[in-house]
């Protein structure tokens, strides 16, 4: 997720932003850092010009109009309350949903999904506050340069050595009163993170990127991830234990003839599958498959690039059997109107890859792309974003956020022929100008779909369809989508 330089109050100061202007100009990409959209992303040169007013289209809903397929019901919406920043990711435990926000996080009780209730709101600015839970611990990612690691910190230049970015840890034994217990600084901050839990410890894979020689704590090259070890009984002893290099050759260098393609300088997001001892990484210019038999020492098994259509490898999702990976391409950094006829169906889409072979010889083989089949207005930011499985036996079905493209429910059982089977969306925020919003994350948990809309708040949906009804019998005690459970 990204923002335009200088358009909003910055959470990293202008000195960090302007330190990379020459690089941005030379590659025709823009880096945006702010209290509202402070997470890194890259915007294609095609998005530099402001959008024209949305042309009338009978298939595009009106401003803020809610539409959905017949098999989807919109049960509830809770608008933002005390935390006014951008809503981000979601995590789940028992009857609770934990919702990230650039200003902190919110705990919801969804015992009655049609009437969600706010349990607590924790003010702790530090975009993008990517969020996970494990047992009595909650983890937040801070990827904006702060004056210190406290929840009362202020913005401070990344060029200053004393600035802080990294992982924060809270004790959530009392959901009404989460308690801040630990912080770990990590190189280039923590844009996202992924848990690989065991009995005594939680290993946290920290994804971050965009190093710069002017940043003391974010030096190039930055070709790996930070691994933080968190002792469950003593989280205050949390520490970085390694920084494995995943790209010894530097990864995808980018292409000057293709300014949309982002060079690799770290990873954006990783999904682990602990039961299968696998992980899949979306690493800007590369997609990777890893062996995590030793969670402290992940090992790359295969690496793929899409030099034709992918711009920014953003996230990854395994199917239930661990025989496929869906990678997302966040063309435009999440702030562009890329769900239209001009961009087409193969860019800003999902890439579906089969995993073939065994053991150390496993490979990722491309099969097809999936993109929502509904064109969006030129005033709507829309691109592939965060997804989860709907655990149906014998089929591969996912629910996925597409920002203002809404929520898409789609079947990729046939890797070569994916298809949408349901959807929910709102019409554009504005009919006259590009306004950023929409669903950041849309995840299935214990019979319902939960969506965190960047601007409109927290939504609860239900799908009633013979193709997905079997998933209602699957009950989890905890879900972090980037730590994929074994549903089998």
Short mmCIF file of C-alpha atoms in Angstrom, two decimals:
data_model
loop_
_atom_site.label_atom_id
_atom_site.label_comp_id
_atom_site.label_asym_id
_atom_site.label_seq_id
_atom_site.Cartn_x
_atom_site.Cartn_y
_atom_site.Cartn_z
CA UNK A 1 0.00 0.00 0.00
CA UNK A 2 1.42 3.35 -0.95
CA UNK A 3 0.72 7.06 -1.14
CA UNK A 4 1.71 10.09 -3.18
CA UNK A 5 4.69 12.07 -1.88
CA UNK A 6 3.70 15.25 -0.12
CA UNK A 7 -0.09 14.92 -0.53
CA UNK A 8 -0.74 13.96 3.09
CA UNK A 9 0.78 14.61 6.49
CA UNK A 10 3.83 12.33 6.47
CA UNK A 11 4.52 9.73 9.11
CA UNK A 12 8.05 9.46 7.90
CA UNK A 13 9.31 13.00 7.48
CA UNK A 14 10.07 14.71 4.21
CA UNK A 15 13.82 14.12 4.67
CA UNK A 16 13.39 10.36 4.27
CA UNK A 17 10.91 10.87 1.46
CA UNK A 18 13.06 13.33 -0.43
CA UNK A 19 16.24 11.32 0.02
CA UNK A 20 14.99 8.94 -2.65
CA UNK A 21 13.45 11.45 -5.06
CA UNK A 22 16.25 11.15 -7.58
CA UNK A 23 15.82 7.36 -7.65
CA UNK A 24 12.08 7.70 -7.97
CA UNK A 25 12.35 10.14 -10.84
CA UNK A 26 14.90 8.04 -12.69
CA UNK A 27 12.65 4.98 -12.57
CA UNK A 28 9.37 6.86 -13.09
CA UNK A 29 8.02 5.43 -9.81
CA UNK A 30 6.79 7.26 -6.72
CA UNK A 31 7.21 6.36 -3.06
CA UNK A 32 4.56 7.52 -0.68
CA UNK A 33 4.91 7.67 3.08
CA UNK A 34 2.24 9.04 5.41
CA UNK A 35 0.16 8.72 8.52
CA UNK A 36 -2.71 7.65 6.35
CA UNK A 37 -0.78 5.63 3.75
CA UNK A 38 2.70 5.24 5.20
CA UNK A 39 3.43 1.71 4.05
CA UNK A 40 5.73 1.36 1.06
CA UNK A 41 4.50 0.63 -2.43
CA UNK A 42 5.40 1.57 -5.95
CA UNK A 43 3.08 3.36 -8.35
CA UNK A 44 3.40 2.84 -12.07
CA UNK A 45 4.17 5.77 -14.30
CA UNK A 46 0.79 5.35 -15.95
CA UNK A 47 -0.81 6.53 -12.70
CA UNK A 48 1.08 9.80 -12.37
CA UNK A 49 -1.56 11.84 -14.15
CA UNK A 50 -4.76 12.51 -12.25
CA UNK A 51 -7.77 10.49 -13.37
CA UNK A 52 -10.51 11.86 -15.50
CA UNK A 53 -14.02 11.96 -14.09
CA UNK A 54 -15.59 8.54 -14.06
CA UNK A 55 -17.50 7.90 -17.25
CA UNK A 56 -21.10 6.73 -16.76
CA UNK A 57 -21.27 2.94 -16.83
CA UNK A 58 -24.40 0.94 -16.20
CA UNK A 59 -22.35 -1.83 -14.61
CA UNK A 60 -20.54 0.42 -12.09
CA UNK A 61 -22.49 1.16 -8.89
CA UNK A 62 -23.22 4.72 -7.87
CA UNK A 63 -21.16 6.54 -5.26
CA UNK A 64 -21.15 4.45 -2.04
CA UNK A 65 -23.87 2.17 -3.42
CA UNK A 66 -23.58 -1.36 -1.97
CA UNK A 67 -24.02 -4.20 -4.45
CA UNK A 68 -23.39 -7.94 -4.17
CA UNK A 69 -24.10 -11.26 -5.79
CA UNK A 70 -27.30 -13.10 -4.81
CA UNK A 71 -25.35 -15.62 -2.71
CA UNK A 72 -23.75 -12.95 -0.51
CA UNK A 73 -25.47 -11.17 2.40
CA UNK A 74 -24.12 -8.00 4.02
CA UNK A 75 -24.77 -8.61 7.71
CA UNK A 76 -23.12 -5.64 9.41
CA UNK A 77 -20.90 -2.60 9.16
CA UNK A 78 -19.15 -0.83 12.02
CA UNK A 79 -17.78 2.58 10.99
CA UNK A 80 -14.45 3.79 12.38
CA UNK A 81 -14.62 5.09 15.91
CA UNK A 82 -11.71 6.49 17.93
CA UNK A 83 -9.02 5.37 15.48
CA UNK A 84 -9.39 7.46 12.34
CA UNK A 85 -6.39 6.16 10.41
CA UNK A 86 -6.43 3.68 7.54
CA UNK A 87 -7.83 0.26 8.40
CA UNK A 88 -5.40 -2.55 7.53
CA UNK A 89 -5.11 -6.29 8.27
CA UNK A 90 -7.13 -8.74 10.41
CA UNK A 91 -6.40 -11.61 12.80
CA UNK A 92 -8.78 -13.95 14.66
CA UNK A 93 -9.00 -15.81 17.96
CA UNK A 94 -12.04 -17.49 19.50
CA UNK A 95 -14.94 -15.01 19.12
CA UNK A 96 -12.62 -12.03 18.61
CA UNK A 97 -11.39 -10.20 15.52
CA UNK A 98 -8.28 -8.03 15.84
CA UNK A 99 -8.24 -5.23 13.28
CA UNK A 100 -5.15 -3.23 12.41
CA UNK A 101 -5.35 0.50 11.83
CA UNK A 102 -2.53 2.94 11.06
CA UNK A 103 -3.28 4.55 14.44
CA UNK A 104 -3.30 1.28 16.43
CA UNK A 105 -5.71 -1.66 16.57
CA UNK A 106 -9.28 -2.54 17.50
CA UNK A 107 -10.65 -5.69 19.16
CA UNK A 108 -14.14 -6.76 18.08
CA UNK A 109 -16.37 -9.41 19.64
CA UNK A 110 -18.18 -11.27 16.84
CA UNK A 111 -20.03 -13.80 18.97
CA UNK A 112 -23.03 -12.56 17.02
CA UNK A 113 -21.58 -11.83 13.56
CA UNK A 114 -24.62 -9.76 12.62
CA UNK A 115 -24.02 -7.48 15.60
CA UNK A 116 -20.25 -7.10 16.14
CA UNK A 117 -19.25 -5.24 19.28
CA UNK A 118 -16.16 -3.15 19.98
CA UNK A 119 -14.25 -4.49 22.99
CA UNK A 120 -11.24 -2.16 22.98
CA UNK A 121 -9.36 0.36 20.86
CA UNK A 122 -5.61 0.76 21.36
CA UNK A 123 -3.96 3.98 20.20
CA UNK A 124 -0.44 3.12 19.03
CA UNK A 125 0.47 4.94 15.78
CA UNK A 126 2.96 3.21 13.50
CA UNK A 127 1.71 2.36 10.06
CA UNK A 128 0.74 0.00 8.74
CA UNK A 129 0.14 -1.95 11.94
CA UNK A 130 0.00 -5.32 10.20
CA UNK A 131 -1.41 -7.60 12.90
CA UNK A 132 -1.20 -11.23 14.11
CA UNK A 133 -2.07 -13.14 17.28
CA UNK A 134 -0.75 -16.31 18.91
CA UNK A 135 -1.98 -17.44 22.30
CA UNK A 136 -1.92 -14.46 24.62
CA UNK A 137 0.39 -12.43 22.35
CA UNK A 138 -0.46 -9.90 19.64
CA UNK A 139 2.09 -8.58 17.14
CA UNK A 140 2.10 -5.26 15.27
CA UNK A 141 4.35 -4.15 12.41
CA UNK A 142 5.71 -0.59 12.36
CA UNK A 143 7.03 0.57 8.99
CA UNK A 144 7.11 4.30 9.56
CA UNK A 145 10.06 6.07 11.14
CA UNK A 146 9.23 6.96 14.75
CA UNK A 147 10.94 8.93 17.51
CA UNK A 148 10.97 5.84 19.77
CA UNK A 149 9.22 2.50 20.28
CA UNK A 150 6.44 3.81 22.53
CA UNK A 151 2.77 4.21 21.64
CA UNK A 152 3.17 7.97 22.11
CA UNK A 153 5.99 8.28 19.56
CA UNK A 154 6.05 10.95 16.88
CA UNK A 155 7.36 10.96 13.33
CA UNK A 156 11.11 11.34 12.92
CA UNK A 157 13.45 11.17 9.92
CA UNK A 158 14.83 7.74 9.04
CA UNK A 159 18.13 9.52 8.44
CA UNK A 160 18.47 9.87 12.23
CA UNK A 161 20.08 6.88 13.94
CA UNK A 162 17.79 7.16 16.98
CA UNK A 163 14.66 6.59 14.88
CA UNK A 164 12.76 3.34 15.47
CA UNK A 165 10.81 0.86 13.31
CA UNK A 166 10.06 -2.82 13.89
CA UNK A 167 7.81 -5.26 15.77
CA UNK A 168 5.69 -4.46 18.82
CA UNK A 169 4.29 -7.17 21.11
CA UNK A 170 1.17 -6.92 23.29
CA UNK A 171 -0.28 -9.23 25.93
CA UNK A 172 -3.97 -9.77 25.08
CA UNK A 173 -4.92 -11.99 28.01
CA UNK A 174 -7.45 -9.27 28.87
CA UNK A 175 -9.00 -8.33 25.51
CA UNK A 176 -10.51 -5.20 27.02
CA UNK A 177 -7.09 -4.01 28.19
CA UNK A 178 -4.23 -5.15 25.92
CA UNK A 179 -0.83 -4.52 27.50
CA UNK A 180 2.28 -3.45 25.57
CA UNK A 181 5.12 -5.77 26.65
CA UNK A 182 7.97 -5.74 24.11
CA UNK A 183 9.48 -4.10 21.04
CA UNK A 184 12.16 -5.26 18.62
CA UNK A 185 13.81 -2.96 16.09
CA UNK A 186 14.35 -4.55 12.67
CA UNK A 187 16.28 -3.48 9.59
CA UNK A 188 14.11 -1.23 7.37
CA UNK A 189 11.25 -1.62 9.84
CA UNK A 190 8.45 -4.15 9.50
CA UNK A 191 6.06 -3.67 6.61
CA UNK A 192 4.42 -7.04 7.26
CA UNK A 193 5.24 -10.06 9.39
CA UNK A 194 4.48 -13.78 9.45
CA UNK A 195 4.30 -16.10 12.45
CA UNK A 196 5.80 -19.58 12.60
CA UNK A 197 4.73 -20.68 16.09
CA UNK A 198 5.99 -23.60 18.14
CA UNK A 199 5.26 -24.65 21.71
CA UNK A 200 7.68 -22.37 23.57
CA UNK A 201 8.48 -19.70 21.01
CA UNK A 202 6.97 -17.74 18.18
CA UNK A 203 9.27 -17.12 15.23
CA UNK A 204 8.37 -13.92 13.39
CA UNK A 205 9.47 -13.47 9.77
CA UNK A 206 9.72 -9.72 9.21
CA UNK A 207 9.29 -8.42 5.66
CA UNK A 208 10.64 -4.97 4.82
CA UNK A 209 12.21 -3.27 1.86
CA UNK A 210 13.38 -0.06 0.14
CA UNK A 211 16.85 0.39 1.70
CA UNK A 212 18.77 3.61 1.24
CA UNK A 213 22.36 4.54 2.01
CA UNK A 214 21.07 7.62 3.87
CA UNK A 215 19.14 5.49 6.38
CA UNK A 216 21.42 4.17 9.17
CA UNK A 217 19.06 1.30 10.02
CA UNK A 218 18.04 0.43 6.46
CA UNK A 219 21.24 -0.07 4.49
CA UNK A 220 21.53 -1.66 1.06
CA UNK A 221 21.76 -4.39 0.05
CA UNK A 222 18.64 -5.62 1.82
CA UNK A 223 18.18 -9.05 0.25
CA UNK A 224 16.58 -10.98 3.08
CA UNK A 225 14.24 -10.95 6.06
CA UNK A 226 14.68 -10.43 9.78
CA UNK A 227 13.78 -13.37 12.04
CA UNK A 228 12.61 -12.44 15.53
CA UNK A 229 12.37 -15.10 18.23
CA UNK A 230 9.69 -14.40 20.84
CA UNK A 231 9.67 -16.61 23.98
CA UNK A 232 6.01 -17.07 24.92
CA UNK A 233 6.61 -16.91 28.66
CA UNK A 234 9.10 -14.04 28.44
CA UNK A 235 8.22 -11.84 25.44
CA UNK A 236 10.39 -9.10 26.90
CA UNK A 237 13.36 -11.23 25.78
CA UNK A 238 12.32 -11.06 22.13
CA UNK A 239 15.23 -10.45 19.77
CA UNK A 240 16.40 -10.68 16.17
CA UNK A 241 18.23 -13.98 15.79
CA UNK A 242 19.16 -13.88 12.10
CA UNK A 243 18.86 -12.08 8.79
CA UNK A 244 18.94 -14.84 6.16
CA UNK A 245 19.83 -13.67 2.66
CA UNK A 246 17.18 -15.01 0.29
CA UNK A 247 18.60 -13.42 -2.86
CA UNK A 248 22.38 -13.93 -2.99
CA UNK A 249 22.40 -12.53 -6.54
CA UNK A 250 20.33 -9.50 -5.54
CA UNK A 251 17.05 -10.74 -6.98
CA UNK A 252 15.14 -9.17 -9.84
CA UNK A 253 17.05 -6.02 -10.88
CA UNK A 254 14.05 -4.49 -12.61
CA UNK A 255 13.93 -3.27 -16.20
CA UNK A 256 14.41 0.32 -17.30
CA UNK A 257 12.09 -0.36 -20.23
CA UNK A 258 9.35 -1.48 -17.84
CA UNK A 259 9.06 1.21 -15.15
CA UNK A 260 6.14 -0.62 -13.51
CA UNK A 261 8.38 -3.56 -12.58
CA UNK A 262 9.79 -3.15 -9.07
CA UNK A 263 13.33 -4.39 -8.33
CA UNK A 264 13.74 -6.79 -5.43
CA UNK A 265 15.19 -5.30 -2.24
CA UNK A 266 13.62 -7.49 0.43
CA UNK A 267 10.16 -9.07 0.70
CA UNK A 268 6.69 -7.58 0.98
CA UNK A 269 4.85 -10.52 2.51
CA UNK A 270 5.34 -14.19 3.37
CA UNK A 271 2.82 -16.94 4.09
CA UNK A 272 3.96 -19.92 6.13
CA UNK A 273 2.37 -23.38 6.09
CA UNK A 274 3.87 -24.88 9.27
CA UNK A 275 2.22 -28.30 8.90
CA UNK A 276 3.92 -28.79 5.53
CA UNK A 277 7.11 -26.97 6.60
CA UNK A 278 6.74 -24.62 3.63
CA UNK A 279 6.51 -20.88 3.09
CA UNK A 280 5.83 -18.74 0.04
CA UNK A 281 7.28 -15.26 -0.25
CA UNK A 282 6.14 -12.33 -2.36
CA UNK A 283 9.32 -10.32 -2.69
CA UNK A 284 8.70 -7.29 -4.88
CA UNK A 285 10.23 -8.61 -8.11
CA UNK A 286 10.24 -12.31 -7.24
CA UNK A 287 8.04 -15.10 -5.92
CA UNK A 288 9.78 -17.75 -3.83
CA UNK A 289 9.04 -21.14 -2.28
CA UNK A 290 10.88 -21.95 0.97
CA UNK A 291 11.57 -24.94 3.18
CA UNK A 292 11.01 -23.96 6.83
CA UNK A 293 11.75 -27.34 8.43
CA UNK A 294 14.00 -25.31 10.72
CA UNK A 295 11.94 -22.13 11.27
CA UNK A 296 15.06 -20.27 12.34
CA UNK A 297 16.76 -21.05 9.02
CA UNK A 298 14.37 -20.84 6.04
CA UNK A 299 15.82 -22.12 2.78
CA UNK A 300 14.77 -21.11 -0.73
CA UNK A 301 13.64 -24.05 -2.90
CA UNK A 302 12.55 -22.17 -6.00
CA UNK A 303 12.23 -18.64 -7.33
CA UNK A 304 10.07 -17.30 -10.16
CA UNK A 305 9.68 -13.98 -11.96
CA UNK A 306 6.98 -12.69 -14.29
CA UNK A 307 8.75 -10.28 -16.61
CA UNK A 308 5.69 -9.75 -18.74
CA UNK A 309 2.80 -8.86 -16.43
CA UNK A 310 3.75 -8.68 -12.74
CA UNK A 311 4.78 -5.35 -11.26
CA UNK A 312 4.96 -5.87 -7.47
CA UNK A 313 4.82 -9.36 -5.92
CA UNK A 314 2.65 -8.54 -2.92
CA UNK A 315 1.34 -11.62 -1.08
CA UNK A 316 0.92 -15.39 -1.30
CA UNK A 317 -1.72 -17.99 -0.44
CA UNK A 318 -1.38 -21.78 -0.51
CA UNK A 319 -4.28 -24.06 -1.37
CA UNK A 320 -5.39 -26.56 1.30
CA UNK A 321 -3.12 -29.40 0.13
CA UNK A 322 -0.11 -27.18 -0.35
CA UNK A 323 0.10 -28.04 -4.05
CA UNK A 324 -0.53 -24.49 -5.33
CA UNK A 325 0.40 -20.92 -4.51
CA UNK A 326 -1.59 -17.85 -5.50
CA UNK A 327 0.64 -14.76 -5.71
CA UNK A 328 -0.87 -11.29 -5.96
CA UNK A 329 0.45 -8.41 -8.05
CA UNK A 330 -0.19 -5.03 -6.43
CA UNK A 331 0.20 -2.96 -9.59
CA UNK A 332 0.09 0.72 -8.69
CA UNK A 333 0.85 0.13 -5.02
CA UNK A 334 -2.82 -0.03 -4.11
CA UNK A 335 -3.65 3.57 -5.02
CA UNK A 336 -4.24 3.19 -8.75
CA UNK A 337 -7.29 2.52 -10.88
CA UNK A 338 -6.13 -0.72 -12.50
CA UNK A 339 -9.38 -2.72 -12.74
CA UNK A 340 -10.42 -1.38 -16.10
CA UNK A 341 -10.35 -2.32 -19.77
CA UNK A 342 -7.21 -0.27 -20.41
CA UNK A 343 -5.08 -2.22 -17.93
CA UNK A 344 -6.67 -5.53 -18.89
CA UNK A 345 -7.11 -8.89 -17.18
CA UNK A 346 -3.50 -10.03 -16.72
CA UNK A 347 -1.96 -7.07 -14.88
CA UNK A 348 -2.77 -6.23 -11.26
CA UNK A 349 -4.05 -9.78 -10.98
CA UNK A 350 -3.40 -13.04 -9.15
CA UNK A 351 -0.91 -15.48 -10.60
CA UNK A 352 -1.75 -19.15 -9.94
CA UNK A 353 1.23 -21.50 -9.66
CA UNK A 354 1.24 -25.27 -9.17
CA UNK A 355 3.94 -26.80 -6.98
CA UNK A 356 5.44 -29.75 -8.84
CA UNK A 357 8.14 -32.22 -7.82
CA UNK A 358 9.19 -33.44 -4.39
CA UNK A 359 11.53 -32.46 -1.61
CA UNK A 360 14.35 -30.15 -2.60
CA UNK A 361 13.28 -30.40 -6.24
CA UNK A 362 9.89 -28.73 -5.82
CA UNK A 363 9.20 -26.03 -8.40
CA UNK A 364 6.61 -23.32 -9.00
CA UNK A 365 4.91 -23.66 -12.40
CA UNK A 366 2.68 -20.88 -13.71
CA UNK A 367 -0.85 -21.88 -14.78
CA UNK A 368 -3.02 -18.77 -15.18
CA UNK A 369 -4.09 -15.33 -13.97
CA UNK A 370 -7.25 -14.36 -12.09
CA UNK A 371 -8.70 -10.86 -11.93
CA UNK A 372 -12.17 -9.73 -10.93
CA UNK A 373 -14.43 -9.74 -14.02
CA UNK A 374 -16.15 -6.47 -13.05
CA UNK A 375 -14.61 -3.24 -14.35
CA UNK A 376 -14.28 -0.45 -11.80
CA UNK A 377 -14.49 3.31 -12.26
CA UNK A 378 -11.34 5.30 -13.06
CA UNK A 379 -11.80 7.02 -9.68
CA UNK A 380 -11.49 3.73 -7.76
CA UNK A 381 -8.21 2.28 -6.55
CA UNK A 382 -8.47 -1.42 -7.34
CA UNK A 383 -5.93 -4.23 -7.55
CA UNK A 384 -5.36 -7.73 -6.14
CA UNK A 385 -4.84 -7.63 -2.36
CA UNK A 386 -5.16 -9.83 0.75
CA UNK A 387 -6.99 -13.17 0.55
CA UNK A 388 -7.74 -16.33 2.50
CA UNK A 389 -9.09 -19.79 1.75
CA UNK A 390 -12.68 -20.84 2.26
CA UNK A 391 -12.02 -24.38 3.56
CA UNK A 392 -14.20 -26.56 1.34
CA UNK A 393 -13.24 -30.21 1.06
CA UNK A 394 -11.99 -31.17 -2.37
CA UNK A 395 -12.05 -27.66 -3.84
CA UNK A 396 -9.79 -24.60 -3.87
CA UNK A 397 -11.92 -21.53 -3.13
CA UNK A 398 -10.68 -18.17 -1.86
CA UNK A 399 -12.11 -14.87 -0.72
CA UNK A 400 -10.07 -11.82 -1.59
CA UNK A 401 -9.97 -8.06 -1.05
CA UNK A 402 -9.57 -5.80 -4.09
CA UNK A 403 -9.65 -2.39 -2.39
CA UNK A 404 -12.53 -0.49 -4.08
CA UNK A 405 -13.04 -3.51 -6.30
CA UNK A 406 -14.61 -4.96 -3.14
CA UNK A 407 -14.58 -8.60 -2.06
CA UNK A 408 -14.35 -11.44 -4.58
CA UNK A 409 -15.09 -15.10 -3.89
CA UNK A 410 -13.48 -17.30 -6.52
CA UNK A 411 -12.72 -20.92 -7.36
CA UNK A 412 -9.25 -21.99 -8.55
CA UNK A 413 -9.71 -25.76 -8.28
CA UNK A 414 -8.79 -25.84 -11.96
CA UNK A 415 -5.57 -23.83 -11.85
CA UNK A 416 -5.84 -22.96 -15.52
CA UNK A 417 -9.47 -21.78 -15.40
CA UNK A 418 -10.29 -19.80 -12.22
CA UNK A 419 -13.72 -18.20 -11.94
CA UNK A 420 -15.59 -15.82 -9.64
CA UNK A 421 -18.56 -17.32 -7.77
CA UNK A 422 -19.62 -14.36 -5.60
CA UNK A 423 -18.81 -10.74 -4.75
CA UNK A 424 -19.53 -7.70 -2.58
CA UNK A 425 -18.56 -4.12 -3.34
CA UNK A 426 -19.37 -0.47 -2.82
CA UNK A 427 -19.51 2.10 -5.56
CA UNK A 428 -16.74 4.69 -5.85
CA UNK A 429 -16.04 7.06 -2.98
CA UNK A 430 -16.06 9.87 -5.51
CA UNK A 431 -17.35 10.19 -9.07
CA UNK A 432 -14.93 13.05 -9.85
CA UNK A 433 -11.50 12.22 -8.41
CA UNK A 434 -9.44 9.22 -7.42
CA UNK A 435 -10.06 8.64 -3.70
CA UNK A 436 -8.29 5.78 -1.97
CA UNK A 437 -10.33 3.28 0.04
CA UNK A 438 -11.95 -0.12 -0.14
CA UNK A 439 -11.36 -3.55 1.36
CA UNK A 440 -7.78 -4.08 2.57
CA UNK A 441 -8.34 -7.62 3.84
CA UNK A 442 -11.23 -10.02 3.32
CA UNK A 443 -10.93 -13.31 5.23
CA UNK A 444 -13.15 -16.31 5.97
CA UNK A 445 -13.38 -17.36 9.62
CA UNK A 446 -15.81 -19.80 11.20
CA UNK A 447 -18.66 -19.38 8.76
CA UNK A 448 -18.41 -15.70 7.89
CA UNK A 449 -16.34 -13.29 5.82
CA UNK A 450 -14.80 -10.32 7.60
CA UNK A 451 -13.55 -7.31 5.64
CA UNK A 452 -11.59 -4.32 6.92
CA UNK A 453 -12.47 -1.40 4.64
CA UNK A 454 -9.78 1.28 4.68
CA UNK A 455 -12.31 4.10 4.86
CA UNK A 456 -15.75 2.65 5.58
CA UNK A 457 -14.98 0.44 8.58
CA UNK A 458 -15.49 -3.20 9.50
CA UNK A 459 -17.86 -5.34 7.41
CA UNK A 460 -19.34 -8.80 8.05
CA UNK A 461 -20.57 -10.89 5.12
CA UNK A 462 -22.07 -14.35 4.71
CA UNK A 463 -22.01 -16.52 1.63
CA UNK A 464 -24.73 -19.12 1.13
CA UNK A 465 -23.76 -21.37 -1.75
CA UNK A 466 -23.64 -25.14 -2.13
CA UNK A 467 -20.04 -24.78 -3.30
CA UNK A 468 -18.97 -23.18 -0.02
CA UNK A 469 -21.53 -24.38 2.55
CA UNK A 470 -19.28 -27.23 3.68
CA UNK A 471 -16.82 -24.69 5.10
CA UNK A 472 -19.37 -23.71 7.75
CA UNK A 473 -18.58 -26.97 9.56
CA UNK A 474 -14.91 -26.00 9.96
CA UNK A 475 -14.16 -24.28 13.26
CA UNK A 476 -10.83 -22.71 14.22
CA UNK A 477 -9.71 -21.35 17.57
CA UNK A 478 -7.26 -18.98 15.93
CA UNK A 479 -6.42 -17.71 12.46
CA UNK A 480 -3.62 -15.60 11.08
CA UNK A 481 -4.05 -15.85 7.34
CA UNK A 482 -0.30 -15.50 6.77
CA UNK A 483 0.20 -18.58 8.97
CA UNK A 484 -1.86 -21.01 6.99
CA UNK A 485 -3.68 -23.69 9.03
CA UNK A 486 -4.04 -27.30 7.98
CA UNK A 487 -7.76 -27.57 7.25
CA UNK A 488 -7.57 -31.19 6.13
#
